[in-house]
Short mmCIF file of N, CA and C in Angstrom, two decimals:
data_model
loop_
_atom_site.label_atom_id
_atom_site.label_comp_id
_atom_site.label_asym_id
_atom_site.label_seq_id
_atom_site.Cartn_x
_atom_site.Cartn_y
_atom_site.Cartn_z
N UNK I 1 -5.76 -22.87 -22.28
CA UNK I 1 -5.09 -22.63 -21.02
C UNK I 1 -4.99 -21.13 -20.74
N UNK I 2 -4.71 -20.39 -21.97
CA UNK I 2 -4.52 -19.11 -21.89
C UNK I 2 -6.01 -18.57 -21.06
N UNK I 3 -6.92 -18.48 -22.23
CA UNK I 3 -8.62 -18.08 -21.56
C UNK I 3 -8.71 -18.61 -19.82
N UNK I 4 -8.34 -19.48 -19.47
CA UNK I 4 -8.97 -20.25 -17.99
C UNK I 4 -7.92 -19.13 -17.28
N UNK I 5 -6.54 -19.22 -17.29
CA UNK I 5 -5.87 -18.33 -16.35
C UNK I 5 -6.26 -16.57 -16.33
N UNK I 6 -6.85 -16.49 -17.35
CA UNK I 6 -7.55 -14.99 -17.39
C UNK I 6 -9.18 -14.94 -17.09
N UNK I 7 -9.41 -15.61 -17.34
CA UNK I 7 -10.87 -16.39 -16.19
C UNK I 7 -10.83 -16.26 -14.84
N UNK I 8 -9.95 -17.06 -14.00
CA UNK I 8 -9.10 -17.43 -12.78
C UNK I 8 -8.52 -15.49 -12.36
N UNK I 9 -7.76 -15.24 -13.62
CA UNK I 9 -7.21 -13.92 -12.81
C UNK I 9 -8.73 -12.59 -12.64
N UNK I 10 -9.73 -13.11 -13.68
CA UNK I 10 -10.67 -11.81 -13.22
C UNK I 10 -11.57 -12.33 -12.33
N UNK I 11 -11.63 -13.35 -12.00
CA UNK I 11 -12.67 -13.98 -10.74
C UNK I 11 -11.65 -13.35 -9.42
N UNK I 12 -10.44 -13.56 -9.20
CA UNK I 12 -9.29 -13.03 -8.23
C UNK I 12 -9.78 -11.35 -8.23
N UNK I 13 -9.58 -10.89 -9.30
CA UNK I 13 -9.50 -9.36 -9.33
C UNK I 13 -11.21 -8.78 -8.70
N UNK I 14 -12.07 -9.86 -9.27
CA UNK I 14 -13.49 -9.35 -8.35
C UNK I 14 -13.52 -9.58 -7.41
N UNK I 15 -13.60 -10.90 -6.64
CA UNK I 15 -13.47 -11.21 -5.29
C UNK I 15 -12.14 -10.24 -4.52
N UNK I 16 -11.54 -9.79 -4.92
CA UNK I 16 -10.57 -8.66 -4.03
C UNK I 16 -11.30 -7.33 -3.84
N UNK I 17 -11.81 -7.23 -5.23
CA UNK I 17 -12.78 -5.86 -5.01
C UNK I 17 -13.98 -6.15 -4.17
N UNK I 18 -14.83 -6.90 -3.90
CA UNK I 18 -15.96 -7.13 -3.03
C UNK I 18 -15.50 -6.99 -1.61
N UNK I 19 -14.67 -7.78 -1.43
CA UNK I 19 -13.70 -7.91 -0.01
C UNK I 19 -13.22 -6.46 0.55
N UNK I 20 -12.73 -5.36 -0.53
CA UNK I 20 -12.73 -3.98 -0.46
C UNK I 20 -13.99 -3.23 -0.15
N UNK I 21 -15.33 -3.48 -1.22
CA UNK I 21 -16.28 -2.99 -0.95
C UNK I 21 -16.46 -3.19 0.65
N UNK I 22 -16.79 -4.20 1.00
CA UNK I 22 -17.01 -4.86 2.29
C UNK I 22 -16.64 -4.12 3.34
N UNK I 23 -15.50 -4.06 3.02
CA UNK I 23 -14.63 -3.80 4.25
C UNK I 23 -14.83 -2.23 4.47
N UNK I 24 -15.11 -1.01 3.29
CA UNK I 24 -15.45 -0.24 3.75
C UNK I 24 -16.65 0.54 3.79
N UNK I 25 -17.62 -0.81 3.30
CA UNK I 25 -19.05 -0.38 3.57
C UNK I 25 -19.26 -0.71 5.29
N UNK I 26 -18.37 -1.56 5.97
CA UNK I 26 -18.63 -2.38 7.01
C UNK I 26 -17.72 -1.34 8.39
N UNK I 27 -17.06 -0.65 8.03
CA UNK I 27 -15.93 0.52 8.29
C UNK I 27 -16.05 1.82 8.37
N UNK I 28 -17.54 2.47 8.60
CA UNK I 28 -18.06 3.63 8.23
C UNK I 28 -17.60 4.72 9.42
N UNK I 29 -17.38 4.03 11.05
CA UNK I 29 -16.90 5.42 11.94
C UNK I 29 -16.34 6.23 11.94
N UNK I 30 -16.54 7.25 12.22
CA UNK I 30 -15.39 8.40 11.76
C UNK I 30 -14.87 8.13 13.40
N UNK I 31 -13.33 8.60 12.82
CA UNK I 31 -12.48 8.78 14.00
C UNK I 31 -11.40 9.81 13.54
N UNK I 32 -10.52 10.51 14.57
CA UNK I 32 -9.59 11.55 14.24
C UNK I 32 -8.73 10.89 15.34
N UNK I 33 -7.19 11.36 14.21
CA UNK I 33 -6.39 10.90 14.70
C UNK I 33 -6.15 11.91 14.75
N UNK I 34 -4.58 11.79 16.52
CA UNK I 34 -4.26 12.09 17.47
C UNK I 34 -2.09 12.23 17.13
N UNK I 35 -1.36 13.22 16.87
CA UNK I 35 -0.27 12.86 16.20
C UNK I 35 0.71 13.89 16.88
N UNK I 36 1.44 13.54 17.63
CA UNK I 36 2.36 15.25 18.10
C UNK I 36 1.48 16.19 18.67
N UNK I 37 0.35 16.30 19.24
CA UNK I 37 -0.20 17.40 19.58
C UNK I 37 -1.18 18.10 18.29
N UNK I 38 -1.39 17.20 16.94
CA UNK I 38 -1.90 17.59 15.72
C UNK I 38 -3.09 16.54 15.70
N UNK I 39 -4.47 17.22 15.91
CA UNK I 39 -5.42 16.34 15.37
C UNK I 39 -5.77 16.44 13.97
N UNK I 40 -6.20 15.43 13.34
CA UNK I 40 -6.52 14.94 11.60
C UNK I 40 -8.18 15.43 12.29
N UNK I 41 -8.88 15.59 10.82
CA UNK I 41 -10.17 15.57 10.82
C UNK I 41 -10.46 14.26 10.89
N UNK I 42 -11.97 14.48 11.10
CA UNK I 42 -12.78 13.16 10.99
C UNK I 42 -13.35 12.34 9.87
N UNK I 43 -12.40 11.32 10.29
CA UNK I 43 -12.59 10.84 8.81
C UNK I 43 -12.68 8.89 8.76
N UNK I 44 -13.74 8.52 8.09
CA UNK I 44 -14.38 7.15 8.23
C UNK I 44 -12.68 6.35 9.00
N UNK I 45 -13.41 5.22 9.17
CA UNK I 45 -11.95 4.91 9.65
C UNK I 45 -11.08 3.70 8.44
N UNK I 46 -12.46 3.21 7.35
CA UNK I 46 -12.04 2.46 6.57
C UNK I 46 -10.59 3.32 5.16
N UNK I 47 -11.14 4.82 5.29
CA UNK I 47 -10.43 5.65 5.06
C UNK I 47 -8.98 5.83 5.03
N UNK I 48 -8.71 5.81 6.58
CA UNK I 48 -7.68 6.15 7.35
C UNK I 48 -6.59 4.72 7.02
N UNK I 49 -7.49 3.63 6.96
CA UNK I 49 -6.52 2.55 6.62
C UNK I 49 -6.10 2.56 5.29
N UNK I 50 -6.94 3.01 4.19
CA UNK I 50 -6.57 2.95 2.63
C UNK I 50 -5.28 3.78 2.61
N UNK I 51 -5.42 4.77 3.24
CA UNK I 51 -4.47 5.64 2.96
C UNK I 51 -3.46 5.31 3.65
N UNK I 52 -3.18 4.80 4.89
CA UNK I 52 -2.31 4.42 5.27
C UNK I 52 -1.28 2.82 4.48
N UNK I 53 -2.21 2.40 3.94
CA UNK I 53 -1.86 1.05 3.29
C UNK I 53 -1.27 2.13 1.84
N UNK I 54 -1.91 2.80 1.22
CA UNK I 54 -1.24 3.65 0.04
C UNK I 54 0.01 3.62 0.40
N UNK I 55 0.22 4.71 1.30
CA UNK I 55 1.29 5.70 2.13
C UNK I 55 3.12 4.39 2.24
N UNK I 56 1.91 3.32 2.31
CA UNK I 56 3.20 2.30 3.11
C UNK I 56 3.70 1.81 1.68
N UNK I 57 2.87 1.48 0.69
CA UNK I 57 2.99 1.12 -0.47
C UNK I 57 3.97 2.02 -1.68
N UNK I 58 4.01 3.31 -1.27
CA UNK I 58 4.77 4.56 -1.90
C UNK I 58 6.42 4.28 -0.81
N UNK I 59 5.90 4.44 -0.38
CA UNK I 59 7.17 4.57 0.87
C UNK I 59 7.95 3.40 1.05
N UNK I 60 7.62 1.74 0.80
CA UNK I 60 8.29 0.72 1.15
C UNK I 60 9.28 0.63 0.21
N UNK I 61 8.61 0.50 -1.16
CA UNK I 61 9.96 0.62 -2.34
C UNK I 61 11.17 1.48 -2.40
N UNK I 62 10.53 2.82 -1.85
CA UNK I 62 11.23 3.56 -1.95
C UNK I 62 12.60 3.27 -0.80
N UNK I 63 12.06 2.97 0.31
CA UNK I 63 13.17 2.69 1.50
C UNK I 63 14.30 1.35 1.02
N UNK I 64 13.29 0.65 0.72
CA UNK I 64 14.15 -0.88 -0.14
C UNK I 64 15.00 -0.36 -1.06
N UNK I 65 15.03 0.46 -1.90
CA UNK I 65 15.98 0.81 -2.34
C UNK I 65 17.19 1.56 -2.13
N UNK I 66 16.61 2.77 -1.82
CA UNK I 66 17.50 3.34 -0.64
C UNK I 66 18.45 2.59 0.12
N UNK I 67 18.19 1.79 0.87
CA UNK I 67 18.91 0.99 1.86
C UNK I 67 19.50 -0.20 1.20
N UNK I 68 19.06 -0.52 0.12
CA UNK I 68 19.82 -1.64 -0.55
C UNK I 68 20.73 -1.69 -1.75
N UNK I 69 21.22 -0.18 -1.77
CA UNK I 69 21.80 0.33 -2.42
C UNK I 69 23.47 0.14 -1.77
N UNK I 70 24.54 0.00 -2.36
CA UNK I 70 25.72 -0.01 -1.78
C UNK I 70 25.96 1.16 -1.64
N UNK I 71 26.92 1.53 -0.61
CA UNK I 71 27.47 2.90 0.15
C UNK I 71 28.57 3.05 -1.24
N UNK I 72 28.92 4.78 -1.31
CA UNK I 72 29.98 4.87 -2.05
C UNK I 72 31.23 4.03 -1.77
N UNK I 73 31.68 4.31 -0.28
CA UNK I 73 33.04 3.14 0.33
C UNK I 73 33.08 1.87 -0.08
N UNK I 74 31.58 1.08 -0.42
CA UNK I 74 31.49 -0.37 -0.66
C UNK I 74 31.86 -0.11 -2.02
N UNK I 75 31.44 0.83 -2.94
CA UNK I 75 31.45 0.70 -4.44
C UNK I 75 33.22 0.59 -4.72
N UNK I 76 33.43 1.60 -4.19
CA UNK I 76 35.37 1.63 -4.17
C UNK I 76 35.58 0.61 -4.10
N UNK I 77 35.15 -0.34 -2.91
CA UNK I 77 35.76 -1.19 -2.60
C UNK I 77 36.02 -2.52 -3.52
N UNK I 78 35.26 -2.39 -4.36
CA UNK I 78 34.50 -3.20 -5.49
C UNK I 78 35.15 -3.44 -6.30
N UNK I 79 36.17 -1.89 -6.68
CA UNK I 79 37.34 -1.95 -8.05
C UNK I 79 38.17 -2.20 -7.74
#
């Protein structure tokens, strides 16, 4: 049982990577983004999404916690 679910998990882990390849062999335009009056260089656009999917991935945990943290007033309130 052990071997088949690690079978199962590296067939998952390739087929995610192909689906990646894909997507940014298939994704090659360059485009520049447009931000406050600040243009980005030109840069593929399959690019622009990795990094943005990174960016959200660094940043989501971080806010989830942040915000789901009790206020000092709630902690008082606690004892």
């Amino acid at each position: 049982m052990r071997n088949l679910k690690r079978i199962l998990l590296g067939v998952f882990i390739l087929l995610l990577m192909l689906i990646i390849l894909a997507f940014v062999l298939e994704n090659q335009q360059a485009v520049s983004l447009l931000f406050l009056g600040w243009s980005g260089p030109q840069l593929p656009v399959s690019l622009v999404v990795v990094l943005a999917l990174l960016i959200g991935m660094l940043i989501g945990p971080f806010l989830g916690w942040f915000l789901g943290r009790p206020s000092r007033a709630a902690r008082k309130r606690l004892v």
